């Protein structure tokens, strides 16, 4: 499966962005999807995940209550709605896919830059 993330940009603190990740070349509804981010000089970190059915959601503590993950299997797309953005949310955001039984994410998109100004 190929993944393409988009929707990043520059936003002021307190603002919102919605990231999208479009999948192609596979059966999207077979995959659990995740969002990760990497800030300059830092390791990549988990942000949020949603299972293949959309019924199981996970969030990093740092984004709980501010970010919402969702998916539309008919459109082969996963979303990350980001509200109340903070400067520390600045990073390149990546979407990833894996089968439910797999431990690691095997498929990654190219990343989209999110910059939050103070």
C-alpha atoms as a printed R data frame, in Angstrom:
    type eleno elety resid chain resno       x      y      z
1   ATOM     1    CA   UNK     A     1   0.000  0.000  0.000
2   ATOM     2    CA   UNK     A     2   1.202  3.518 -0.804
3   ATOM     3    CA   UNK     A     3   0.419  6.380  1.549
4   ATOM     4    CA   UNK     A     4   0.375 10.107  0.897
5   ATOM     5    CA   UNK     A     5  -0.080 12.577  3.716
6   ATOM     6    CA   UNK     A     6  -1.124 16.152  3.170
7   ATOM     7    CA   UNK     A     7  -2.803 19.049  4.911
8   ATOM     8    CA   UNK     A     8   0.106 20.426  6.897
9   ATOM     9    CA   UNK     A     9   0.946 24.080  7.059
10  ATOM    10    CA   UNK     A    10   1.692 27.083  9.233
11  ATOM    11    CA   UNK     A    11  -0.825 27.948 11.937
12  ATOM    12    CA   UNK     A    12  -0.844 30.130 15.024
13  ATOM    13    CA   UNK     A    13  -0.995 28.627 18.478
14  ATOM    14    CA   UNK     A    14  -4.560 27.756 19.355
15  ATOM    15    CA   UNK     A    15  -5.458 27.115 15.757
16  ATOM    16    CA   UNK     A    16  -6.510 23.950 13.955
17  ATOM    17    CA   UNK     A    17  -5.411 21.806 11.051
18  ATOM    18    CA   UNK     A    18  -6.711 18.622  9.559
19  ATOM    19    CA   UNK     A    19  -4.247 16.165  8.118
20  ATOM    20    CA   UNK     A    20  -5.288 13.570  5.583
21  ATOM    21    CA   UNK     A    21  -3.561 10.424  4.460
22  ATOM    22    CA   UNK     A    22  -4.715  8.812  1.249
23  ATOM    23    CA   UNK     A    23  -3.947  5.153  0.631
24  ATOM    24    CA   UNK     A    24  -3.668  3.363 -2.673
25  ATOM    25    CA   UNK     A    25  -2.572 -0.004 -3.953
26  ATOM    26    CA   UNK     A    26  -4.028 -2.076 -1.170
27  ATOM    27    CA   UNK     A    27  -7.237 -2.940  0.630
28  ATOM    28    CA   UNK     A    28  -7.414  0.004  2.974
29  ATOM    29    CA   UNK     A    29  -9.948 -1.556  5.328
30  ATOM    30    CA   UNK     A    30  -7.457 -4.336  6.118
31  ATOM    31    CA   UNK     A    31  -5.004 -1.945  7.737
32  ATOM    32    CA   UNK     A    32  -4.673 -0.324 11.103
33  ATOM    33    CA   UNK     A    33  -3.514  3.249 10.587
34  ATOM    34    CA   UNK     A    34  -1.296  5.460 12.672
35  ATOM    35    CA   UNK     A    35   0.018  8.985 12.824
36  ATOM    36    CA   UNK     A    36   3.524  9.730 14.029
37  ATOM    37    CA   UNK     A    37   5.570 12.910 14.185
38  ATOM    38    CA   UNK     A    38   9.185 13.928 14.305
39  ATOM    39    CA   UNK     A    39  10.372 17.291 15.506
40  ATOM    40    CA   UNK     A    40  13.831 18.643 14.618
41  ATOM    41    CA   UNK     A    41  16.495 16.944 16.703
42  ATOM    42    CA   UNK     A    42  14.035 14.518 18.255
43  ATOM    43    CA   UNK     A    43  13.076 10.930 17.679
44  ATOM    44    CA   UNK     A    44   9.906 10.020 15.888
45  ATOM    45    CA   UNK     A    45   7.012  9.606 18.293
46  ATOM    46    CA   UNK     A    46   3.577  8.056 18.222
47  ATOM    47    CA   UNK     A    47   0.639 10.439 17.973
48  ATOM    48    CA   UNK     A    48  -2.500  8.419 17.351
49  ATOM    49    CA   UNK     A    49  -3.807  5.198 15.847
50  ATOM    50    CA   UNK     A    50  -7.060  3.729 14.649
51  ATOM    51    CA   UNK     A    51  -7.783  0.099 13.941
52  ATOM    52    CA   UNK     A    52  -9.153 -1.231 10.680
53  ATOM    53    CA   UNK     A    53 -12.796 -0.931 11.744
54  ATOM    54    CA   UNK     A    54 -12.454  2.486 13.342
55  ATOM    55    CA   UNK     A    55 -13.669  1.211 16.679
56  ATOM    56    CA   UNK     A    56 -10.358  1.207 18.519
57  ATOM    57    CA   UNK     A    57  -8.549  4.513 18.938
58  ATOM    58    CA   UNK     A    58  -5.325  5.392 20.717
59  ATOM    59    CA   UNK     A    59  -3.712  8.727 21.483
60  ATOM    60    CA   UNK     A    60  -0.463  9.909 22.956
61  ATOM    61    CA   UNK     A    61  -1.017 11.665 26.269
62  ATOM    62    CA   UNK     A    62   0.355 14.867 24.787
63  ATOM    63    CA   UNK     A    63  -2.487 15.135 22.262
64  ATOM    64    CA   UNK     A    64  -5.436 13.629 24.117
65  ATOM    65    CA   UNK     A    65  -8.419 15.938 24.091
66  ATOM    66    CA   UNK     A    66  -6.967 18.046 21.284
67  ATOM    67    CA   UNK     A    67  -6.474 15.631 18.367
68  ATOM    68    CA   UNK     A    68  -9.019 13.281 16.826
69  ATOM    69    CA   UNK     A    69  -8.241 10.440 14.477
70  ATOM    70    CA   UNK     A    70 -10.833  9.068 12.094
71  ATOM    71    CA   UNK     A    71 -11.022  7.092  8.877
72  ATOM    72    CA   UNK     A    72 -13.262  6.729  5.875
73  ATOM    73    CA   UNK     A    73 -12.764  3.292  4.392
74  ATOM    74    CA   UNK     A    74 -14.885  4.189  1.379
75  ATOM    75    CA   UNK     A    75 -12.423  6.985  0.555
76  ATOM    76    CA   UNK     A    76  -9.286  5.052  1.579
77  ATOM    77    CA   UNK     A    77  -8.340  7.944  3.817
78  ATOM    78    CA   UNK     A    78  -7.406  8.488  7.440
79  ATOM    79    CA   UNK     A    79  -7.628 11.896  9.070
80  ATOM    80    CA   UNK     A    80  -6.078 13.655 12.014
81  ATOM    81    CA   UNK     A    81  -8.024 16.656 13.236
82  ATOM    82    CA   UNK     A    82  -5.710 18.808 15.327
83  ATOM    83    CA   UNK     A    83  -7.221 21.503 17.531
84  ATOM    84    CA   UNK     A    84  -5.751 23.836 20.128
85  ATOM    85    CA   UNK     A    85  -2.362 23.488 18.504
86  ATOM    86    CA   UNK     A    86   0.735 24.349 20.494
87  ATOM    87    CA   UNK     A    87   4.239 25.297 19.332
88  ATOM    88    CA   UNK     A    88   5.440 21.942 20.645
89  ATOM    89    CA   UNK     A    89   3.219 20.224 18.079
90  ATOM    90    CA   UNK     A    90   5.555 21.509 15.377
91  ATOM    91    CA   UNK     A    91   6.921 18.501 13.503
92  ATOM    92    CA   UNK     A    92   6.776 16.504 10.334
93  ATOM    93    CA   UNK     A    93   3.737 14.266 10.593
94  ATOM    94    CA   UNK     A    94   3.732 10.819  9.021
95  ATOM    95    CA   UNK     A    95   0.957  8.358  8.457
96  ATOM    96    CA   UNK     A    96   1.625  4.642  8.579
97  ATOM    97    CA   UNK     A    97  -0.199  1.374  8.017
98  ATOM    98    CA   UNK     A    98   0.033 -2.139  9.359
99  ATOM    99    CA   UNK     A    99  -1.991 -5.285  9.511
100 ATOM   100    CA   UNK     A   100  -3.808 -5.878 12.776
101 ATOM   101    CA   UNK     A   101  -1.581 -8.845 13.684
102 ATOM   102    CA   UNK     A   102   1.663 -7.037 12.950
103 ATOM   103    CA   UNK     A   103   3.632 -5.419 15.724
104 ATOM   104    CA   UNK     A   104   5.338 -2.768 13.630
105 ATOM   105    CA   UNK     A   105   4.084 -0.379 10.998
106 ATOM   106    CA   UNK     A   106   5.383 -1.583  7.649
107 ATOM   107    CA   UNK     A   107   4.136  1.159  5.332
108 ATOM   108    CA   UNK     A   108   4.884  4.859  5.659
109 ATOM   109    CA   UNK     A   109   3.890  8.021  3.881
110 ATOM   110    CA   UNK     A   110   6.265 10.826  2.997
111 ATOM   111    CA   UNK     A   111   5.308 13.231  5.783
112 ATOM   112    CA   UNK     A   112   3.727 16.655  5.922
113 ATOM   113    CA   UNK     A   113   5.133 19.627  7.826
114 ATOM   114    CA   UNK     A   114   3.109 21.216 10.599
115 ATOM   115    CA   UNK     A   115   4.445 24.449 12.058
116 ATOM   116    CA   UNK     A   116   2.735 26.162 14.976
117 ATOM   117    CA   UNK     A   117   3.843 29.698 15.730
118 ATOM   118    CA   UNK     A   118   3.593 31.230 19.183
